[in-house]
Coordinates of C-alpha atoms and ligand atoms in Angstrom, one line a residue:
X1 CA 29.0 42.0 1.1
X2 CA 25.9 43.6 2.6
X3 CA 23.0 41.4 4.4
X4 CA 19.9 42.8 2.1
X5 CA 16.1 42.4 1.3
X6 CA 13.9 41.5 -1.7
X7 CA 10.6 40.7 -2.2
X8 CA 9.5 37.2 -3.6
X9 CA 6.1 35.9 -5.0
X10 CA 5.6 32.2 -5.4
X11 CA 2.9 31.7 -8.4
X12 CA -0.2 30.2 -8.7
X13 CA 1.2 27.8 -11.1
X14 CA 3.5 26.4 -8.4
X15 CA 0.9 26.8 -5.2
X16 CA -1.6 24.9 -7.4
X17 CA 1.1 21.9 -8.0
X18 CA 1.8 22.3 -4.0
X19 CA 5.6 23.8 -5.1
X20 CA 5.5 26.2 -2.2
X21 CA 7.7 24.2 0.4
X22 CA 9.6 22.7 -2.7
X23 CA 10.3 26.4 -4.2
X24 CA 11.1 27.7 -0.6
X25 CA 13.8 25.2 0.2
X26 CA 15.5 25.7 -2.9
X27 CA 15.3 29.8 -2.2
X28 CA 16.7 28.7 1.3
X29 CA 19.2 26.6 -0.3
X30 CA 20.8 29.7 -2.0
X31 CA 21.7 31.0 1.5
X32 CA 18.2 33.6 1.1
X33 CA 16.2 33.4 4.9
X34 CA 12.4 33.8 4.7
X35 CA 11.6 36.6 7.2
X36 CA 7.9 37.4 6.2
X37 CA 5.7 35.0 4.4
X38 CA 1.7 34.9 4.1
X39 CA -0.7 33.2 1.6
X40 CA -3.2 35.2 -0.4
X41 CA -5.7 35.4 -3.0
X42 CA -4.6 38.5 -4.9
X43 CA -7.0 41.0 -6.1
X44 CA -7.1 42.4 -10.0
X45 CA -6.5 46.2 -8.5
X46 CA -3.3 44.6 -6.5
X47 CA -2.3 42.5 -9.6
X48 CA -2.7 45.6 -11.6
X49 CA -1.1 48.2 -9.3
X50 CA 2.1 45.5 -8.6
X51 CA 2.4 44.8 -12.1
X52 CA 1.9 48.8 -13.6
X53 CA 5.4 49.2 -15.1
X54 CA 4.2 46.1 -17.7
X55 CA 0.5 48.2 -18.4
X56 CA 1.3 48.8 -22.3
X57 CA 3.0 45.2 -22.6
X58 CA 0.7 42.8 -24.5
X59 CA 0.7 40.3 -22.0
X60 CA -0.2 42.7 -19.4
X61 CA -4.0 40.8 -19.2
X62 CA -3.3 37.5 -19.6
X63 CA -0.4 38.2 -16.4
X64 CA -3.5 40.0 -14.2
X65 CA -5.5 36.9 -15.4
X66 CA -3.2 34.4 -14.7
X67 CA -1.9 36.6 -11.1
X68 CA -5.1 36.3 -9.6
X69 CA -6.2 32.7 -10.8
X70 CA -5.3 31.3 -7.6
X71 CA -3.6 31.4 -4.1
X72 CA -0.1 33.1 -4.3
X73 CA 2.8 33.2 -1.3
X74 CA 4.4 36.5 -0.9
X75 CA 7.5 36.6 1.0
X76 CA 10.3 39.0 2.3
X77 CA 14.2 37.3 1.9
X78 CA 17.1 38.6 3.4
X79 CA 20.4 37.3 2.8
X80 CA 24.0 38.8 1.3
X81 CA 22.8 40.6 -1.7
X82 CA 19.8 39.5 -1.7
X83 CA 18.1 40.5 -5.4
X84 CA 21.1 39.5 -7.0
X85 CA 21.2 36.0 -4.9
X86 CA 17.6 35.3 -5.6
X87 CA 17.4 36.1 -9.5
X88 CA 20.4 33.7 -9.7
X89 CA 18.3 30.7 -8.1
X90 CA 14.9 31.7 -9.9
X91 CA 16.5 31.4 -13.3
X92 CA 16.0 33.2 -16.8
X93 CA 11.9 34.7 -17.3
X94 CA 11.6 31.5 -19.6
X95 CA 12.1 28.1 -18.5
X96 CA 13.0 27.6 -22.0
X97 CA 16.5 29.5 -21.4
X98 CA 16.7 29.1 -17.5
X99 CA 20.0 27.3 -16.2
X100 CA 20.1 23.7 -14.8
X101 CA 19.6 24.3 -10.6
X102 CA 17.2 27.4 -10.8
X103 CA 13.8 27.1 -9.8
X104 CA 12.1 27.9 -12.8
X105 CA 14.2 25.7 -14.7
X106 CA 13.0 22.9 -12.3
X107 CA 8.8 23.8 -11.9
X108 CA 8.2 26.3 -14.6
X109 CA 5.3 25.6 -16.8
X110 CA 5.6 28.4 -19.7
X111 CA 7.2 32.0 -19.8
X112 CA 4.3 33.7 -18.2
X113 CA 3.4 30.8 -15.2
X114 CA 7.3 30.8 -14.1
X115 CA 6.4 30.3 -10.6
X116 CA 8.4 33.1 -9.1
X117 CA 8.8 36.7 -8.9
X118 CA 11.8 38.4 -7.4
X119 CA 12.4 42.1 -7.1
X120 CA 14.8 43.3 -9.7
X121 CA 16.8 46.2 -7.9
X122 CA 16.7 47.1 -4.2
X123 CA 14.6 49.7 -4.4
X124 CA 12.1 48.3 -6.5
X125 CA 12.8 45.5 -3.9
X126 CA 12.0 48.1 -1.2
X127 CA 9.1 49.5 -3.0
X128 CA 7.4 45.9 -3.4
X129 CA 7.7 44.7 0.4
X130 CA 5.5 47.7 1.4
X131 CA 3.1 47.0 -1.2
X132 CA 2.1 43.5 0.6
X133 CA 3.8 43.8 4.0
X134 CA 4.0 46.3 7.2
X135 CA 6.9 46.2 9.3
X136 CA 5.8 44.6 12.4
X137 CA 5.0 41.3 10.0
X138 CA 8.7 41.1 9.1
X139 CA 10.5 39.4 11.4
X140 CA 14.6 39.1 10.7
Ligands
LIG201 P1 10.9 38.6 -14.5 O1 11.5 39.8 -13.8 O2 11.9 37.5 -14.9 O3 9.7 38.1 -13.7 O4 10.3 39.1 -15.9 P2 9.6 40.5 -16.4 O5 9.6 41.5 -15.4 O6 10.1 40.8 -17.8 O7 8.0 40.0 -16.6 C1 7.2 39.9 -15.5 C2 6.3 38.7 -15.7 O8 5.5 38.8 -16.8 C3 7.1 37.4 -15.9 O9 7.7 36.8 -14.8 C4 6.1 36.5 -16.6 O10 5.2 35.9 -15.6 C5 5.3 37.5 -17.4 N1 5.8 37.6 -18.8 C6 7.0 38.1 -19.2 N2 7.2 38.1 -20.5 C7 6.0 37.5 -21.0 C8 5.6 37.2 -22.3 O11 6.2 37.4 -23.3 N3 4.3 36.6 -22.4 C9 3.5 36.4 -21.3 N4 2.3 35.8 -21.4 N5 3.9 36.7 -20.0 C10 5.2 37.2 -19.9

């Protein structure tokens, strides 16, 4: 299987309980390697532009809200098929229905503070590391 990339966000529901080293060593658990990481207030236009596909959702607001309410950790993982690999360890969008062992099963507060994002496909996986990061801050 192919060594691949995907793009990670750890919440501000889980930097604001101090989760990041706790999320991170579970993502590192699940074989994923963290080859970019950086800490940042996100902006509304960011949240907004990151988020577009979910525009016409009704949650779209409260997740802009909630997005920029505080600190998030974006990070590039690489690792044998890597989206795959880390959907499997972040568990199901609600905690409610998450499996035992995934991180939102373990820290997740509600369906929308779920304190990880993980690119869905490789290219929207592809698409969302350029969105925060250049190549030079990548470092395999
Ligand atoms: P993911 O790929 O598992 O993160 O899920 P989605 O792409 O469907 O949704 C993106 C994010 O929007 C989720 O991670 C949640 O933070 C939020 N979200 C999804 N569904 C809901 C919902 O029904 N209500 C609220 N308030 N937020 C939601």
């Amino acid at each position: 299987m192919a060594v691949t990339r995907t793009f990670s966000i750890i919440k501000p529901d889980a930097t604001r309980r101090n989760l990041t080293g706790a999320v991170t060593a579970k993502l590192e658990e699940s074989g994923l390697r963290v080859v970019a990481s950086k800490r940042i207030q996100m902006t509304k236009e960011q949240a907004e532009g990151f988020y577009g596909v979910h525009r016409e959702r009704p949650f779209f607001g409260d997740l802009v809200s909630f997005m920029t309410s505080g600190p998030v950790v974006v990070q590039v993982l690489e690792g044998e098929d890597a989206v795959k690999r880390n959907r499997d360890v972040m568990g199901a969008t609600n905690p409610a229905d998450a499996a035992e062992g995934t991180i939102r099963k373990a820290f997740a507060e509600s369906i929308e503070a779920n304190s990880v994002h993980g690119s869905d496909s490789d290219e929207n996986a592809r698409i969302e590391i350029d969105f925060f990061f250049k190549p030079e801050e990548i470092v395999g």
